[in-house]
Amino acid sequence: MKVLYSPAEFHLIFNYQQKAGSMRKLENKVVIITGATMGIGESLARLFAAVGAKLTLAARSRDKLETLARSLGPDALPVRTDMTDPAAIREMVRLTVERFGRVDILINNAGVGMYTSFADTPSEHIEQVITTNWLGPARAIQAVIPQMRKQRGGQIINISSVAGKISIPWMSTYCSTKFALNALSYSLRMELAEENIQVISVCPGRIKTPFTDNAFKDARTRALRPGGISPDRVARAVLRASLRGKREIVVPASNWLLVWLHGLMPRLADAAMLRIIRRGMRS
Ligand SMILES: NC(=O)c1ccc[n+]([C@@H]2O[C@H](COP(=O)([O-])OP(=O)(O)OC[C@H]3O[C@@H](n4cnc5c(N)ncnc54)[C@H](OP(=O)(O)O)[C@@H]3O)[C@@H](O)[C@H]2O)c1
């Protein structure tokens, strides 16, 4: 029997088949996700598992990692990893290769926020943020490159921030780490291109996760509360960026306006940013 579809039905089916086809590109891919126990990392883990990827889930909380891995099935490997410990990072990569035989994608997602007055922040707190947000991801990249070279390719996805493109008051240390992570991504993208290793920079705006509660704060910034878009939206944007081999994404895309404003009218951007943060601190 001949089946005829209306243009709208045809469009739906065509889109579905195209999406299903590109999703299959991630089936059986081996993906390391750091900071997988909550927030954006957990959303990434659930989404990449749903499209058939094999996952190494890394973070410090062993119980949360094991519960998440059990809920995702046998192709999820929980590996307790503190991103401030170089030996633990090397072990995370070694265990991934031992279990799955390769590493296709590294998602450097683990991170910690800091909303404090820079002048009064203890240097050991600054060190913790720099090590978690920049040195840890940098070491993870160095640890996966030899394996990706052997495979003749791979993808490195760095979860940076809009705070890595515009400066925010009382977030000087955090912004510094994310600007530095973006700089690393931009340089490495060129450096590794001829070895077929792609580097993607992901810059989320304000995302509703436990991030603000987990961040270092002081008396002035204690009132700041989580808000923004859902981490699932970031996870979907990362998956699309991975499939399309994008260079850089900002999520939500409307935040590009802030980035452009910061570049074109820096004084106006500074004033707007001060107002936004002061309002958040008062509430
Ligand atoms: N939420 C936002 O508004 C926002 C905006 C822009 C960018 N980002 C970035 O997005 C990424 C994820 O943030 P999120 O919002 O999902 O934050 P989150 O909810 O606080 O989750 C952070 C994750 O990182 C892990 N982590 C923290 N320190 C670690 C360490 N030393 N070693 C290993 N794992 C560590 C935590 O797990 P354990 O505690 O179990 O280790 C947790 O799984 C971060 O890089 C953040 O900077 C977030």
Coordinates of C-alpha atoms and ligand atoms in Angstrom, one line a residue:
M1 CA 0.0 0.0 0.0
K2 CA 1.3 3.4 -0.9
V3 CA 1.8 5.7 2.1
L4 CA 1.5 9.5 1.6
Y5 CA 2.7 12.0 4.1
S6 CA 1.7 15.6 4.4
P7 CA 4.6 18.0 4.2
A8 CA 4.5 18.6 8.0
E9 CA 4.6 14.8 8.7
F10 CA 7.4 14.3 6.2
H11 CA 9.4 17.1 7.9
L12 CA 8.9 15.5 11.3
I13 CA 9.9 12.1 10.1
F14 CA 12.9 13.4 8.2
N15 CA 14.1 15.4 11.2
Y16 CA 13.6 12.4 13.5
Q17 CA 15.6 10.2 11.2
Q18 CA 18.4 12.7 10.8
K19 CA 18.6 13.2 14.6
A20 CA 18.5 9.4 15.3
G21 CA 21.3 9.0 12.7
S22 CA 23.6 11.6 14.2
M23 CA 22.9 10.4 17.8
R24 CA 24.1 7.0 16.7
K25 CA 27.5 8.6 16.1
L26 CA 27.9 8.6 19.9
E27 CA 26.8 5.0 20.4
N28 CA 29.7 3.1 22.1
K29 CA 31.9 6.2 22.2
V30 CA 33.9 6.3 25.4
V31 CA 33.4 9.5 27.3
I32 CA 35.0 10.7 30.6
I33 CA 32.8 13.2 32.5
T34 CA 34.4 15.0 35.5
G35 CA 32.2 16.5 38.1
A36 CA 29.5 14.0 37.3
T37 CA 27.7 13.7 40.6
M38 CA 25.4 16.7 40.3
G39 CA 24.4 19.7 38.2
I40 CA 25.6 20.0 34.6
G41 CA 27.8 16.9 35.0
E42 CA 24.9 14.7 36.1
S43 CA 22.7 16.0 33.2
L44 CA 25.6 15.2 30.8
A45 CA 26.0 11.7 32.2
R46 CA 22.3 10.9 31.8
L47 CA 22.1 12.3 28.3
F48 CA 25.3 10.7 27.0
A49 CA 24.2 7.4 28.5
A50 CA 20.8 7.7 26.8
V51 CA 22.5 7.9 23.4
G52 CA 24.6 4.8 24.1
A53 CA 27.9 6.2 25.1
K54 CA 30.2 4.3 27.6
L55 CA 31.0 6.5 30.5
T56 CA 33.6 7.1 33.1
L57 CA 32.0 9.2 35.9
A58 CA 34.5 11.1 38.0
A59 CA 34.1 13.3 41.1
R60 CA 35.0 13.1 44.8
S61 CA 31.8 11.8 46.4
R62 CA 32.1 8.0 46.0
D63 CA 28.5 7.2 47.1
K64 CA 26.9 9.6 44.7
L65 CA 29.1 8.3 41.9
E66 CA 28.1 4.7 42.6
T67 CA 24.4 5.4 42.8
L68 CA 24.5 7.3 39.5
A69 CA 26.5 4.6 37.8
R70 CA 24.1 1.9 39.0
S71 CA 21.1 3.9 37.6
L72 CA 22.9 4.2 34.2
G73 CA 23.7 0.5 33.8
P74 CA 26.8 -1.6 33.2
D75 CA 28.5 0.8 30.7
A76 CA 29.0 3.5 33.4
L77 CA 32.3 3.3 35.4
P78 CA 32.5 5.3 38.7
V79 CA 36.0 6.5 39.5
R80 CA 36.5 8.6 42.6
T81 CA 38.7 11.5 41.4
D82 CA 39.8 14.6 43.1
M83 CA 40.8 17.0 40.3
T84 CA 43.3 18.7 42.6
D85 CA 45.3 15.4 42.7
P86 CA 47.5 14.7 39.6
A87 CA 47.9 11.0 40.4
A88 CA 44.1 10.6 40.7
I89 CA 43.6 12.2 37.3
R90 CA 46.1 9.9 35.7
E91 CA 44.4 6.9 37.4
M92 CA 41.0 8.1 36.0
V93 CA 42.4 7.9 32.5
R94 CA 44.2 4.6 33.1
L95 CA 41.1 2.9 34.5
T96 CA 39.0 4.1 31.6
V97 CA 41.4 2.6 29.0
E98 CA 41.7 -0.6 31.1
R99 CA 37.8 -1.0 31.1
F100 CA 36.8 0.4 27.7
G101 CA 40.0 0.2 25.6
R102 CA 40.0 3.9 24.5
V103 CA 38.9 7.5 25.3
D104 CA 36.9 9.3 22.6
I105 CA 35.8 12.3 24.5
L106 CA 37.0 14.1 27.7
I107 CA 34.5 16.4 29.2
N108 CA 36.3 18.7 31.7
N109 CA 33.3 19.8 33.7
A110 CA 34.3 19.7 37.4
G111 CA 34.5 23.1 38.8
V112 CA 34.0 25.3 41.9
G113 CA 32.7 28.8 42.2
M114 CA 34.0 31.7 44.3
Y115 CA 32.0 34.8 45.2
T116 CA 34.3 36.8 47.5
S117 CA 36.1 40.1 47.8
F118 CA 39.6 39.3 46.3
A119 CA 41.4 41.5 48.8
D120 CA 40.2 39.3 51.7
T121 CA 40.2 35.9 50.2
P122 CA 42.7 33.4 51.8
S123 CA 45.3 32.2 49.4
E124 CA 44.6 28.5 50.1
H125 CA 41.0 29.1 48.8
I126 CA 42.3 30.8 45.7
E127 CA 44.7 27.9 45.2
Q128 CA 41.8 25.4 45.5
V129 CA 39.7 27.2 42.8
I130 CA 42.7 27.6 40.4
T131 CA 43.7 23.9 40.8
T132 CA 40.1 22.6 40.4
N133 CA 39.1 24.8 37.5
W134 CA 42.3 25.2 35.5
L135 CA 45.2 23.0 36.6
G136 CA 43.0 19.9 37.0
P137 CA 41.4 20.1 33.5
A138 CA 44.9 20.9 32.0
R139 CA 46.4 17.8 33.6
A140 CA 43.4 15.7 32.4
I141 CA 44.0 16.9 28.9
Q142 CA 47.7 16.0 29.2
A143 CA 46.7 12.5 30.5
V144 CA 44.3 11.8 27.6
I145 CA 46.4 13.1 24.7
P146 CA 48.7 10.1 24.4
Q147 CA 45.7 7.7 24.2
M148 CA 43.9 10.0 21.6
R149 CA 47.1 10.1 19.6
K150 CA 47.2 6.3 19.5
Q151 CA 43.6 6.3 18.3
R152 CA 44.4 9.1 15.8
G153 CA 41.7 11.4 17.1
G154 CA 39.4 12.4 19.9
Q155 CA 37.5 15.4 21.4
I156 CA 38.2 17.5 24.4
I157 CA 35.2 19.5 25.7
N158 CA 36.0 22.2 28.3
I159 CA 33.1 23.5 30.4
S160 CA 34.2 27.1 30.9
S161 CA 31.7 29.9 31.5
V162 CA 30.4 33.2 30.3
A163 CA 32.5 34.4 33.2
G164 CA 35.5 33.3 31.1
K165 CA 34.5 35.9 28.5
I166 CA 33.3 38.9 30.6
S167 CA 34.6 40.0 34.0
I168 CA 32.2 39.9 37.0
P169 CA 32.9 41.7 40.4
W170 CA 33.4 39.5 43.5
M171 CA 34.2 36.7 41.1
S172 CA 37.8 37.7 40.2
T173 CA 39.4 34.4 41.0
Y174 CA 36.7 32.3 39.3
C175 CA 36.7 34.6 36.2
S176 CA 40.5 34.3 36.1
T177 CA 40.3 30.5 36.0
K178 CA 37.6 30.5 33.3
F179 CA 39.5 33.1 31.1
A180 CA 42.5 30.9 31.5
L181 CA 40.6 27.7 30.6
N182 CA 39.3 29.5 27.4
A183 CA 42.8 30.6 26.5
L184 CA 44.0 27.0 26.9
S185 CA 41.1 25.7 24.7
Y186 CA 41.8 28.3 21.9
S187 CA 45.5 27.5 21.8
L188 CA 45.1 23.8 22.0
R189 CA 42.4 23.8 19.3
M190 CA 45.1 25.0 16.8
E191 CA 47.9 22.9 18.3
L192 CA 46.0 19.6 18.2
A193 CA 44.0 20.1 15.0
E194 CA 46.5 18.3 12.8
E195 CA 46.3 15.2 15.1
N196 CA 42.5 15.1 14.6
I197 CA 41.9 16.1 18.3
Q198 CA 39.1 18.7 18.5
V199 CA 38.8 21.1 21.3
I200 CA 35.4 22.7 22.1
S201 CA 34.9 25.5 24.6
V202 CA 31.4 25.6 26.3
C203 CA 30.5 28.8 28.1
P204 CA 27.3 28.5 30.1
G205 CA 25.6 31.5 31.6
R206 CA 23.6 31.2 34.8
I207 CA 22.5 27.6 35.3
K208 CA 20.2 26.3 38.1
T209 CA 22.5 23.8 39.9
P210 CA 24.0 23.5 43.4
F211 CA 26.9 25.5 42.1
T212 CA 26.1 28.8 44.0
D213 CA 25.5 26.8 47.2
N214 CA 28.8 24.9 46.8
A215 CA 30.8 28.0 46.0
F216 CA 33.2 29.9 48.3
K217 CA 31.3 32.9 49.6
D218 CA 31.8 35.6 52.2
A219 CA 29.5 37.7 54.4
R220 CA 28.7 40.0 51.6
T221 CA 27.8 37.4 49.0
R222 CA 26.1 34.9 51.3
A223 CA 22.7 35.8 50.1
L224 CA 23.4 34.8 46.4
R225 CA 21.0 32.1 45.3
P226 CA 21.0 29.6 42.4
G227 CA 18.9 30.6 39.3
G228 CA 18.9 30.5 35.6
I229 CA 18.2 27.8 33.0
S230 CA 18.2 24.0 33.6
P231 CA 21.4 22.0 33.4
D232 CA 19.6 19.6 31.0
R233 CA 19.6 22.5 28.4
V234 CA 23.4 22.8 28.8
A235 CA 23.8 19.0 28.3
R236 CA 21.7 19.1 25.1
A237 CA 23.8 22.0 23.8
V238 CA 27.0 20.1 24.6
L239 CA 25.8 17.0 22.8
R240 CA 24.9 19.0 19.7
A241 CA 28.3 20.8 19.8
S242 CA 30.1 17.5 20.1
L243 CA 28.2 16.0 17.1
R244 CA 28.8 19.1 15.0
G245 CA 32.4 19.6 16.1
K246 CA 31.7 23.3 17.1
R247 CA 34.6 25.5 18.2
E248 CA 32.8 27.3 21.0
I249 CA 29.2 27.7 22.3
V250 CA 27.5 30.0 24.7
V251 CA 24.4 28.6 26.5
P252 CA 21.9 30.2 26.5
A253 CA 22.9 31.8 23.2
S254 CA 21.3 35.1 24.3
N255 CA 24.3 35.5 26.6
W256 CA 26.4 36.4 23.4
L257 CA 24.8 39.8 23.8
L258 CA 26.5 40.3 27.2
V259 CA 29.8 39.1 25.6
W260 CA 29.5 41.6 22.7
L261 CA 28.4 44.4 25.0
H262 CA 31.5 43.7 27.2
G263 CA 33.7 44.0 24.1
L264 CA 32.0 47.0 22.4
M265 CA 30.9 49.1 25.4
P266 CA 33.0 48.0 28.4
R267 CA 32.0 50.9 30.7
L268 CA 28.3 50.2 30.2
A269 CA 28.9 46.5 30.7
D270 CA 30.8 47.1 33.9
A271 CA 27.9 49.3 35.3
A272 CA 25.3 46.7 34.3
M273 CA 27.2 43.9 35.9
L274 CA 27.7 45.8 39.2
R275 CA 24.0 46.5 39.4
I276 CA 23.1 42.8 38.7
I277 CA 25.5 41.5 41.3
R278 CA 24.6 44.1 43.9
R279 CA 20.9 43.3 43.5
G280 CA 21.7 39.5 43.9
M281 CA 23.7 40.2 47.1
R282 CA 20.9 42.3 48.6
S283 CA 18.3 39.7 48.0
Ligands
LIG1 N1 25.9 26.7 37.5 C1 26.3 27.7 36.8 O1 25.7 28.8 36.9 C2 27.5 27.7 35.9 C3 27.7 28.7 35.0 C4 28.8 28.7 34.1 C5 29.7 27.6 34.2 N2 29.6 26.6 35.1 C6 30.6 25.6 35.2 O2 30.0 24.3 34.9 C7 30.7 23.3 35.6 C8 29.7 22.5 36.4 O3 29.1 23.3 37.3 P1 27.7 23.0 38.1 O4 26.9 24.1 38.0 O5 27.2 21.7 37.6 O6 28.3 22.9 39.6 P2 27.9 21.9 40.8 O7 26.5 21.6 40.7 O8 28.4 22.5 42.0 O9 28.7 20.6 40.4 C9 30.1 20.6 40.5 C10 30.7 19.2 40.2 O10 32.1 19.2 40.3 C11 32.5 18.3 41.2 N3 33.8 18.8 41.8 C12 34.0 19.9 42.5 N4 35.2 20.0 43.0 C13 35.8 18.8 42.5 C14 37.2 18.3 42.6 N5 38.1 19.0 43.3 N6 37.4 17.2 42.1 C15 36.5 16.5 41.4 N7 35.2 16.9 41.2 C16 34.9 18.1 41.8 C17 31.4 18.1 42.2 O11 31.4 16.8 42.8 P3 32.0 16.3 44.2 O12 31.7 17.4 45.2 O13 31.4 15.0 44.4 O14 33.5 16.2 43.9 C18 30.2 18.2 41.3 O15 29.9 17.0 40.6 C19 31.7 24.0 36.4 O16 33.0 23.9 35.7 C20 31.2 25.4 36.5 O17 32.3 26.3 36.7 C21 28.5 26.6 36.0

